[in-house]
PDB file of C-alpha atoms in Angstrom:
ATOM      1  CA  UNK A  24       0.000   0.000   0.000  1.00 55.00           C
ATOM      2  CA  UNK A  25       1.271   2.984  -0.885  1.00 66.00           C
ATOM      3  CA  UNK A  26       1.993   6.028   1.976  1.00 74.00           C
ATOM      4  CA  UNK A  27      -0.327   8.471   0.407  1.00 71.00           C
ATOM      5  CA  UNK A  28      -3.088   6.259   1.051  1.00 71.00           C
ATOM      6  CA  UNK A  29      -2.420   5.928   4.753  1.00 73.00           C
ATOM      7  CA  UNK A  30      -2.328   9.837   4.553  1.00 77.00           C
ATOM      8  CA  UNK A  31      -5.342  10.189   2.313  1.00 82.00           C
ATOM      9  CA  UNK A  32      -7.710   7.471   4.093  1.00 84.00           C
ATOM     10  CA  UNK A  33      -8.385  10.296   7.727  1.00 83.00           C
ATOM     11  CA  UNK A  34      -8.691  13.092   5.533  1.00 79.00           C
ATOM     12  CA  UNK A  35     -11.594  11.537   3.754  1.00 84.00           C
ATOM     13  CA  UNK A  36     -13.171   9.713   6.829  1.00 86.00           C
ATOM     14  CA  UNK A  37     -13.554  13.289   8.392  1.00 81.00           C
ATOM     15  CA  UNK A  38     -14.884  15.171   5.317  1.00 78.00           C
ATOM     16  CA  UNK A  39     -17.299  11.706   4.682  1.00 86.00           C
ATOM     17  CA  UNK A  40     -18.217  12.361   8.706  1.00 84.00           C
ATOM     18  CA  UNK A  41     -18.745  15.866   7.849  1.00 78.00           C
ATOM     19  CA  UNK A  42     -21.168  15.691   5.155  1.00 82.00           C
ATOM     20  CA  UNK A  43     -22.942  12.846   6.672  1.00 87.00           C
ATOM     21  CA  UNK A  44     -23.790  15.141   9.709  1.00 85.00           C
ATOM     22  CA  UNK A  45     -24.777  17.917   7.813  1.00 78.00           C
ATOM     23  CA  UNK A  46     -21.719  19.872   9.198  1.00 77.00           C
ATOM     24  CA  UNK A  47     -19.616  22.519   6.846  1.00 76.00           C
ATOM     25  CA  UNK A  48     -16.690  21.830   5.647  1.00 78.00           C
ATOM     26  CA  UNK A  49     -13.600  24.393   6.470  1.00 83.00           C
ATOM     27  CA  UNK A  50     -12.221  25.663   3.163  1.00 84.00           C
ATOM     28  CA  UNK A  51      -9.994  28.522   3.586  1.00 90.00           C
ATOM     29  CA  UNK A  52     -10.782  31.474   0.487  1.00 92.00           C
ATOM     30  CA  UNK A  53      -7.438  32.924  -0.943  1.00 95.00           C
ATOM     31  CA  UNK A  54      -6.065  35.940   0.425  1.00 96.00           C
ATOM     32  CA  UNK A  55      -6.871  37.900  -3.543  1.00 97.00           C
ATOM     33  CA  UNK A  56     -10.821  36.230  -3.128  1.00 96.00           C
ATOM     34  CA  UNK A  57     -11.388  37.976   0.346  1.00 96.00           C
ATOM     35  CA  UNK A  58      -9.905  41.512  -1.356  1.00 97.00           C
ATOM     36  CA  UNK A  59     -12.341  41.053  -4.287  1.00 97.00           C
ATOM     37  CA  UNK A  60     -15.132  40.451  -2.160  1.00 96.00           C
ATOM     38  CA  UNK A  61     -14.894  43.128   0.178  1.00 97.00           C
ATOM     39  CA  UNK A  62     -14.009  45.367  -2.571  1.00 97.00           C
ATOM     40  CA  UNK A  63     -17.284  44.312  -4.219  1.00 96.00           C
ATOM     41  CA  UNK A  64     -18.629  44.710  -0.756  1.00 96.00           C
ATOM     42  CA  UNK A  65     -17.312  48.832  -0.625  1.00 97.00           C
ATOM     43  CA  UNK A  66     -16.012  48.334   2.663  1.00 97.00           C
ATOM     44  CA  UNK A  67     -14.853  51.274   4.312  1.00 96.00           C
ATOM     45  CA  UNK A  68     -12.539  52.105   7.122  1.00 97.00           C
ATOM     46  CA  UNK A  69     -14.614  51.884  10.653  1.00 97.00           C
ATOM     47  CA  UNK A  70     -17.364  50.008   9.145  1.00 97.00           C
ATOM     48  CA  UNK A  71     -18.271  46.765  10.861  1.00 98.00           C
ATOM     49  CA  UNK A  72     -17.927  43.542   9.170  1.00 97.00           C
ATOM     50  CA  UNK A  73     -18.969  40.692  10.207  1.00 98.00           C
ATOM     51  CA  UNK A  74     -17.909  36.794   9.045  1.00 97.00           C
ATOM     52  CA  UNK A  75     -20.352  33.922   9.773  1.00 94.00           C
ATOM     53  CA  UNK A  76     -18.499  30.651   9.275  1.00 93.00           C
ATOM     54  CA  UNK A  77     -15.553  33.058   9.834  1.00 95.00           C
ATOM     55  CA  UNK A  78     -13.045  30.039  10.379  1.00 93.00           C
ATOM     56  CA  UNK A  79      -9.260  30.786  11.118  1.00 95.00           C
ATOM     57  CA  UNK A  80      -9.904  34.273  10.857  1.00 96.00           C
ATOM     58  CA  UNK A  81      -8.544  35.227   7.136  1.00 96.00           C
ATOM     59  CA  UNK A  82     -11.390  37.529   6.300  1.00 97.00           C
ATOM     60  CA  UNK A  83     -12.212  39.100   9.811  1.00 96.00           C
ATOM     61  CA  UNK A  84      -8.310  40.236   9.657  1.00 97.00           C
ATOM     62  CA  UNK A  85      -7.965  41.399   6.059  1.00 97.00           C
ATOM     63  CA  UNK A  86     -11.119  43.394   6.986  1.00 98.00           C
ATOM     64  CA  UNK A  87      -9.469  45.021   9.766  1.00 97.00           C
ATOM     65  CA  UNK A  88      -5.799  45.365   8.404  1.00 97.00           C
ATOM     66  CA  UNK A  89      -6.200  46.559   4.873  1.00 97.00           C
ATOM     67  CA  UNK A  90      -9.831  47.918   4.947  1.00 98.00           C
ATOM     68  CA  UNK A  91      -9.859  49.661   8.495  1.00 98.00           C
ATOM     69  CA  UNK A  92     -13.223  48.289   9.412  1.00 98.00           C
ATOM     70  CA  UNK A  93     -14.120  47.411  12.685  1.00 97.00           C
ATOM     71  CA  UNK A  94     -14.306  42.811  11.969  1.00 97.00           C
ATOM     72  CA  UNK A  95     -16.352  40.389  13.886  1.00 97.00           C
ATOM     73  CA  UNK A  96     -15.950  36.367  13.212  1.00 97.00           C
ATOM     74  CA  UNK A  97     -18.779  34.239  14.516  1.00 97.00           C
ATOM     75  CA  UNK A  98     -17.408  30.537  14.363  1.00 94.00           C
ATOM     76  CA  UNK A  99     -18.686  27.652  16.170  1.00 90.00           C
ATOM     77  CA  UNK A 100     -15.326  24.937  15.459  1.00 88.00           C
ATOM     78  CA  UNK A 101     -13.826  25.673  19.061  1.00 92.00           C
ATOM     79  CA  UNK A 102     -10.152  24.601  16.967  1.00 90.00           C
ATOM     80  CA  UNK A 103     -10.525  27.392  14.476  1.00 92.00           C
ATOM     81  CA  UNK A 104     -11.748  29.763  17.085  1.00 95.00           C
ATOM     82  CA  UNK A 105      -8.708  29.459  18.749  1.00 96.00           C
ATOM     83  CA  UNK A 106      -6.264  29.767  15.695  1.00 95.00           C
ATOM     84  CA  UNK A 107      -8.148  32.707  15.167  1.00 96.00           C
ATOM     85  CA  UNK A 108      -7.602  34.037  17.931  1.00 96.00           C
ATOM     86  CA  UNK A 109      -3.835  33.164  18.074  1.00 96.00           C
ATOM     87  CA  UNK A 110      -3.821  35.084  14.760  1.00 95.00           C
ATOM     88  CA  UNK A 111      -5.550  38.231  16.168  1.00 94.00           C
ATOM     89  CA  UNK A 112      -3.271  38.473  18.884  1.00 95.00           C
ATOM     90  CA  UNK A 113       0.026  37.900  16.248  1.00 95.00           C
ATOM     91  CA  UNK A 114      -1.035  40.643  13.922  1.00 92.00           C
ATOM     92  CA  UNK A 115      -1.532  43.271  16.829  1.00 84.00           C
TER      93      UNK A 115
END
């Protein structure tokens, strides 16, 4: 058997487990995705933004840094709450 397939065979268990229980999946959106959509979005500096789903906190911080809005992520994965909020405290 090759590695790969020892690597492979969790990754798809959890994202079978996932869909089974009607849970999201946790796909991170590109850096140049989250600019185009708040672009679209016309955010402006001290508006407030918030993410639903918001993840490891990619779009609640480019909101913040680059935009100047004021960035609220609502996330219920306890794991990617607290990468996001490791990532909060990194970036000042």
């Amino acid at each position: 058997m090759n590695e790969w397939v020892l690597v492979f065979i969790p990754f798809l268990l959890y994202f079978l487990y996932k869909i089974v229980s009607g849970q999201a999946i946790y796909i991170p959106l590109p850096k140049a995705t989250v600019r185009k959509i708040l672009k679209l979005a016309k955010v402006k500096k001290g508006e407030l933004v918030y993410d639903l789903g918001s993840g490891d906190g990619g779009v609640v911080l480019l909101a913040a840094k680059e935009f100047g809005a004021k960035a609220v992520g609502i996330e219920k994965n306890k794991l990617l709450v607290k990468i996001s909020r490791w990532r909060v405290k990194r970036a000042g």
